Short mmCIF file of C-alpha atoms in Angstrom, two decimals:
data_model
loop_
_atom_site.label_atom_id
_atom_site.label_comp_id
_atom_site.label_asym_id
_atom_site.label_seq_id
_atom_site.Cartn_x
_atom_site.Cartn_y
_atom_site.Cartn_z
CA UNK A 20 25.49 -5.35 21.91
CA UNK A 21 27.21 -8.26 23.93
CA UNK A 22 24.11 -8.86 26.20
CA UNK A 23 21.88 -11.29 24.68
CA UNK A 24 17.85 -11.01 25.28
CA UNK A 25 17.13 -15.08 25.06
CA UNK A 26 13.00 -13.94 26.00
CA UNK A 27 12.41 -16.11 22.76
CA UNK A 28 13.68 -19.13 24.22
CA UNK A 29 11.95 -18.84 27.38
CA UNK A 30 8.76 -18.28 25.61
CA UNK A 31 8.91 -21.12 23.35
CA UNK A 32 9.80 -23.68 26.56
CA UNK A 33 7.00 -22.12 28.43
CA UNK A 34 4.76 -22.09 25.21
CA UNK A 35 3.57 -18.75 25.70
CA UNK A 36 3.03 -15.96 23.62
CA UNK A 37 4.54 -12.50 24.00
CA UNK A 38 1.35 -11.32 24.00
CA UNK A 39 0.16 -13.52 26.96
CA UNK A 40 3.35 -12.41 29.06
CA UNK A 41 2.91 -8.97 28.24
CA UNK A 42 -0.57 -9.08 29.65
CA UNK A 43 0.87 -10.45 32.69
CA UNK A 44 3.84 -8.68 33.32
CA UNK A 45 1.73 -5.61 32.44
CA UNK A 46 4.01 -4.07 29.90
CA UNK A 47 3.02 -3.14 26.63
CA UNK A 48 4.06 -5.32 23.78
CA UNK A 49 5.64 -2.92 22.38
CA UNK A 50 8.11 -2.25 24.62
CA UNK A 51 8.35 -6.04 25.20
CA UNK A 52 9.13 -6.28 21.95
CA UNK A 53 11.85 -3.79 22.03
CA UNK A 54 13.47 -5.80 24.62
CA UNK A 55 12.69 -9.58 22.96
CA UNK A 56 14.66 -8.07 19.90
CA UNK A 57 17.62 -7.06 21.53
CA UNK A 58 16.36 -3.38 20.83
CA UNK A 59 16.20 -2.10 24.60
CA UNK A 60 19.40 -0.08 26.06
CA UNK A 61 18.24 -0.73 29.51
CA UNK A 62 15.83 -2.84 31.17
CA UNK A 63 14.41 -1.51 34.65
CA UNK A 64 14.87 -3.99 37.86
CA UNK A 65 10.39 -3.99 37.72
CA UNK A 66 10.32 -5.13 34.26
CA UNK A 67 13.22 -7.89 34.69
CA UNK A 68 11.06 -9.18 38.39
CA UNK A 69 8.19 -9.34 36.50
CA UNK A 70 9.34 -11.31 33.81
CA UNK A 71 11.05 -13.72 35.70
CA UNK A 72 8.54 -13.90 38.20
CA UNK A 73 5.83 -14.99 35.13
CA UNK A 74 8.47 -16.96 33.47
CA UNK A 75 9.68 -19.07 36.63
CA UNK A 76 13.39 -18.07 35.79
CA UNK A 77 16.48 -15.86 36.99
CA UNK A 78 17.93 -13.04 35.52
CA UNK A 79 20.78 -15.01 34.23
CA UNK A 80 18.19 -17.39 32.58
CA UNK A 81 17.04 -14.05 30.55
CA UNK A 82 20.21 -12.33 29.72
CA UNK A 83 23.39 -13.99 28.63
CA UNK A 84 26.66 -12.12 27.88
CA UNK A 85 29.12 -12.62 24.76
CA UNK A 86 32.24 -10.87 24.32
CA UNK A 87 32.02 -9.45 20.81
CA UNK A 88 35.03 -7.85 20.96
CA UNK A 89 33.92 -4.17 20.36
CA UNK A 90 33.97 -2.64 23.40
CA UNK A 91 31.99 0.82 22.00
CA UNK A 92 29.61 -0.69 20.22
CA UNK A 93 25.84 -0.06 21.27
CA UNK B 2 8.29 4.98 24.66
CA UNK B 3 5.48 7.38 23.76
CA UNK B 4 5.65 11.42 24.04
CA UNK B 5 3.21 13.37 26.01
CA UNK B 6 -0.10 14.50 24.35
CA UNK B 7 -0.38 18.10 22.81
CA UNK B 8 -1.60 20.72 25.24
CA UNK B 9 -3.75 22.80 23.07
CA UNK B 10 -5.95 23.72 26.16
CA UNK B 11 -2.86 25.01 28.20
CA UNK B 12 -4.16 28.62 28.83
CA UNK B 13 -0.12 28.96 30.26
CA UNK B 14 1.05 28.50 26.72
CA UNK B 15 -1.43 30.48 25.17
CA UNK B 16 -1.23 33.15 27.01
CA UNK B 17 2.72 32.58 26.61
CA UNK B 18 2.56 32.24 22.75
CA UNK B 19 0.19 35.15 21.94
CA UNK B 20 1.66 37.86 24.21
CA UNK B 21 5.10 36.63 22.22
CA UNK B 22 3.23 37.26 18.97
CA UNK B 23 2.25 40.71 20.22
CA UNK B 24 5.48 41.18 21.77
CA UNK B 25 6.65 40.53 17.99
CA UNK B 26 4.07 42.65 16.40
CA UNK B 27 4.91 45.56 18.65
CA UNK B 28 8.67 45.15 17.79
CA UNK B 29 8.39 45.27 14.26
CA UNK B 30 5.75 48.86 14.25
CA UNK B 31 8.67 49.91 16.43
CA UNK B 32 11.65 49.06 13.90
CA UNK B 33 9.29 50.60 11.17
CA UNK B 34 8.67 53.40 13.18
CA UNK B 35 12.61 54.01 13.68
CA UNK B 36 13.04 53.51 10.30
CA UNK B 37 10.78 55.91 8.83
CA UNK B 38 11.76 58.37 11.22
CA UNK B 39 15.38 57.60 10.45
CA UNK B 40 14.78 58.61 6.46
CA UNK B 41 12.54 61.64 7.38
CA UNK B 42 15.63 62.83 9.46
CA UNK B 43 18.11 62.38 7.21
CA UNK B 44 16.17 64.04 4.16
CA UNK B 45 15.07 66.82 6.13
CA UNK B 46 19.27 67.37 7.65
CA UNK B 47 19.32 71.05 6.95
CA UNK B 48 16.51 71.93 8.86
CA UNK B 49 17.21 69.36 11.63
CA UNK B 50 20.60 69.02 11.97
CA UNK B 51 22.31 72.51 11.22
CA UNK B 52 22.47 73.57 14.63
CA UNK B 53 23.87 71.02 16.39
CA UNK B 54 26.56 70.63 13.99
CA UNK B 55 27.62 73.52 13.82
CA UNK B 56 28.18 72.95 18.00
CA UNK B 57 29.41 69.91 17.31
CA UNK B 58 32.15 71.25 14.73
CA UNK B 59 30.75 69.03 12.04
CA UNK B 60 29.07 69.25 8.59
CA UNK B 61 25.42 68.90 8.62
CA UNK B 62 25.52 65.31 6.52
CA UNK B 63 28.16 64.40 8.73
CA UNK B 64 26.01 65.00 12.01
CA UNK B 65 23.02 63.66 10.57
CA UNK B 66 25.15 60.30 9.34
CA UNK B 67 25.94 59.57 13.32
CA UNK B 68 22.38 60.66 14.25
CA UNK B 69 21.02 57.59 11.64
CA UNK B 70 23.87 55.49 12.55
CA UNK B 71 22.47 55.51 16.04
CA UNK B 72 18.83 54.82 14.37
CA UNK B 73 20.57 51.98 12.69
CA UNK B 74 21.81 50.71 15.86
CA UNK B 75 18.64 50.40 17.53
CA UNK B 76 17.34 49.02 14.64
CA UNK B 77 19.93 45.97 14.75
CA UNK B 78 18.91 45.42 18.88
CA UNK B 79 15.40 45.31 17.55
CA UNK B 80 16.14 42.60 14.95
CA UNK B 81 17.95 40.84 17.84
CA UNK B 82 14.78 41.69 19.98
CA UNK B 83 12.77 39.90 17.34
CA UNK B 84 14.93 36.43 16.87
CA UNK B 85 14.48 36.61 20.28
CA UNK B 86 10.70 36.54 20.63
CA UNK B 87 10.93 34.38 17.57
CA UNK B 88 13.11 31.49 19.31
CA UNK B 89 11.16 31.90 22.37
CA UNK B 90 7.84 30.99 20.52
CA UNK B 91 9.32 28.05 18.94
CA UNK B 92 10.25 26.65 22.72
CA UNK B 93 6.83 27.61 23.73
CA UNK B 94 4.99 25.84 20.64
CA UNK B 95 7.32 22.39 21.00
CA UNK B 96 6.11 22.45 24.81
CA UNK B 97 2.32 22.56 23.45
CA UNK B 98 3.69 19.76 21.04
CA UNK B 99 4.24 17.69 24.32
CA UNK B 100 8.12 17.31 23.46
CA UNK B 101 10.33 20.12 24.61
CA UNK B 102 12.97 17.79 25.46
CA UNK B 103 14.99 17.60 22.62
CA UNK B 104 18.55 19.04 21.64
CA UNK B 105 16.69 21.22 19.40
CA UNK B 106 15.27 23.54 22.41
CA UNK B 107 19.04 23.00 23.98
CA UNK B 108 20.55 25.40 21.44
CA UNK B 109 17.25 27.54 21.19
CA UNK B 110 17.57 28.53 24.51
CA UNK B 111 21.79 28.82 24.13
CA UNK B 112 20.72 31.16 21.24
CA UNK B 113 18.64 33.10 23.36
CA UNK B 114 21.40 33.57 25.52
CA UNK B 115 23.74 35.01 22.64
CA UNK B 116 20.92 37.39 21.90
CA UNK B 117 19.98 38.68 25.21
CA UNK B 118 23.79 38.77 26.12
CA UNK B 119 24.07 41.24 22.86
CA UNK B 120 20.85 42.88 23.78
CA UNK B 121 22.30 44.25 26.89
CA UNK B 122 25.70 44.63 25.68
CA UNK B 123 24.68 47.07 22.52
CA UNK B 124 21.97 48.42 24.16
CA UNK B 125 24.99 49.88 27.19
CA UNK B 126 27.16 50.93 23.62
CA UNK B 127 23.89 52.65 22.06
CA UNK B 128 23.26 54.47 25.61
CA UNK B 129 26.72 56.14 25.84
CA UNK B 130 26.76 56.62 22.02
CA UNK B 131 22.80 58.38 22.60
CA UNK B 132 24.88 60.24 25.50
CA UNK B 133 27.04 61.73 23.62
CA UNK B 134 25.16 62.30 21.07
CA UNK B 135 22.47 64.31 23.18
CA UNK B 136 25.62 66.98 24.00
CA UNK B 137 25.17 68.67 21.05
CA UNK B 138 21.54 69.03 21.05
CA UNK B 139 18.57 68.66 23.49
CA UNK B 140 16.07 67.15 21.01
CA UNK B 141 18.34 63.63 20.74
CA UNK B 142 17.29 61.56 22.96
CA UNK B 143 19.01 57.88 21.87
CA UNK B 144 18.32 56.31 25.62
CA UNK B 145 18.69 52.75 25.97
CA UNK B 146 18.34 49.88 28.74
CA UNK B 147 21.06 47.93 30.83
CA UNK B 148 20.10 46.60 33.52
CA UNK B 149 21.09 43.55 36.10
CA UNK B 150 18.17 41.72 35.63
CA UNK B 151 19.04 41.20 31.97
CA UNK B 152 22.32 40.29 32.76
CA UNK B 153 21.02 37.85 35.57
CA UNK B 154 18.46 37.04 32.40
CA UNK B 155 21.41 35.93 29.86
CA UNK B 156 22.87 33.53 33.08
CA UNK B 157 19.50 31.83 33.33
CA UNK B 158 19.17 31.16 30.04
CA UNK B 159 22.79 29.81 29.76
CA UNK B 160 22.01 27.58 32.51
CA UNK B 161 18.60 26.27 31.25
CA UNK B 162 20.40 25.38 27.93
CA UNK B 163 22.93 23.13 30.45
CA UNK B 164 19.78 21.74 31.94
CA UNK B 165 17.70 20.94 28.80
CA UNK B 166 20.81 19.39 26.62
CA UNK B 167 21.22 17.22 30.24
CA UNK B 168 17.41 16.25 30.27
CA UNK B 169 17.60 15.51 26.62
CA UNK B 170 20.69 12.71 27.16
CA UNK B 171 18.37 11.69 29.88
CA UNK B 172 15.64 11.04 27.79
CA UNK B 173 17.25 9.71 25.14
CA UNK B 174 18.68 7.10 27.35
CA UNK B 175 15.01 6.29 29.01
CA UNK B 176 13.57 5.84 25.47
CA UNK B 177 15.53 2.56 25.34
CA UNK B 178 14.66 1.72 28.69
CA UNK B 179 11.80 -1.59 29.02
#
């Protein structure tokens, strides 16, 4: 999928765990997980608040696009 | 994203799955029943048969052959009857599972439509055929049910299947969802 998850990056700069944040943004780590992998087909407006709200950041801080160059791929 | 729990408690779906198992039971003593009586008929044509043939302008084995294939009829709505029943408990059982949203229950209930659809329709073909049959002699009785509500029955059921393959691309798209 062209939409890059960079949740890694924003963890490691903020030196937090995925854990911690998922304690704070009150979503399980699993599903955090799903998303920090690049796993998730969607990500709900709450979830993406929440995380940038606990991470300090903006949307476009989280996800980043790149033009793969298959537009049906999943 | 998790399933529901089980609902072994559900006194709905208990109720649901054992009066389906009864339904099921009762079926089946009633496609023995048919078929017994079918044999017993046929063996005994002389005795049964001779007069009504004769009205009928036919040869004893002859009359008695459209008498059983009648029988046989039934028999075959009763089979349907059964897949029926039996498709209906497997929706009913992945409800108490906790996941009745999945393709699976789509073409169950699709299937059920078929069924019912060919219920109705053979069991309108078996009533005129019973009609008939009943001219020659006033101990057939080969009666069967149409009625609206069946029909109104198979359109539910087609409809359902729309709405459960639509709820199951709906799910499958929220089980990505963070």
């Amino acid at each position: 999928m062209p939409v890059i998850v960079r949740l890694d990056d924003l963890l490691h700069d903020r030196r937090l765990t995925l854990s911690e944040l998922a304690d704070r943004v009150r979503i399980t780590l699993a599903n955090l997980s799903i998303l920090k992998t690049g796993k998730a087909r969607a990500i709900r407006f709450s979830t993406l608040e929440a995380i940038c709200r606990e991470l300090d950041c903006t949307p476009g801080d989280l996800l980043d696009y790149r033009d793969d160059g298959d537009p049906g791929a999943d | 994203m998790s399933t529901q729990p089980a609902r072994q408690n559900d006194t709905l779906l208990l109720v649901a799955e054992w009066m389906t198992l009864l339904l099921m039971l009762l079926v089946g003593i009633a496609m023995i029943a048919l078929a017994i009586a079918g044999i017993v008929l046929f063996l005994d044509r002389t005795n049964q048969f001779a007069e009504p043939a004769a009205q009928a302008a036919m040869s004893v084995a002859g009359f008695a052959a459209l008498v059983v294939l009648g029988m046989a009829g039934g028999l075959v709505l009763l089979m349907l009857g059964i897949r029926f029943l039996q498709t209906m408990l497997e929706i009913i059982r992945s409800v108490g599972k906790g996941d009745p949203f999945v393709s699976a229950n789509a073409a169950r209930l699709r299937a059920m439509a078929w069924l019912l659809l060919a219920i109705q329709l053979g069991g309108l073909a078996l009533g005129i055929y019973g009609q008939w049959l009943g001219k020659f002699s006033d101990s057939i009785h080969i009666k069967s049910d149409f009625s609206m509500s069946g029909l109104v029955g198979v359109l539910a059921l087609f409809v359902l299947a729309r709405v459960f393959a639509h709820g199951t691309a709906m799910r499958r798209d929220l089980e990505g969802t963070v």
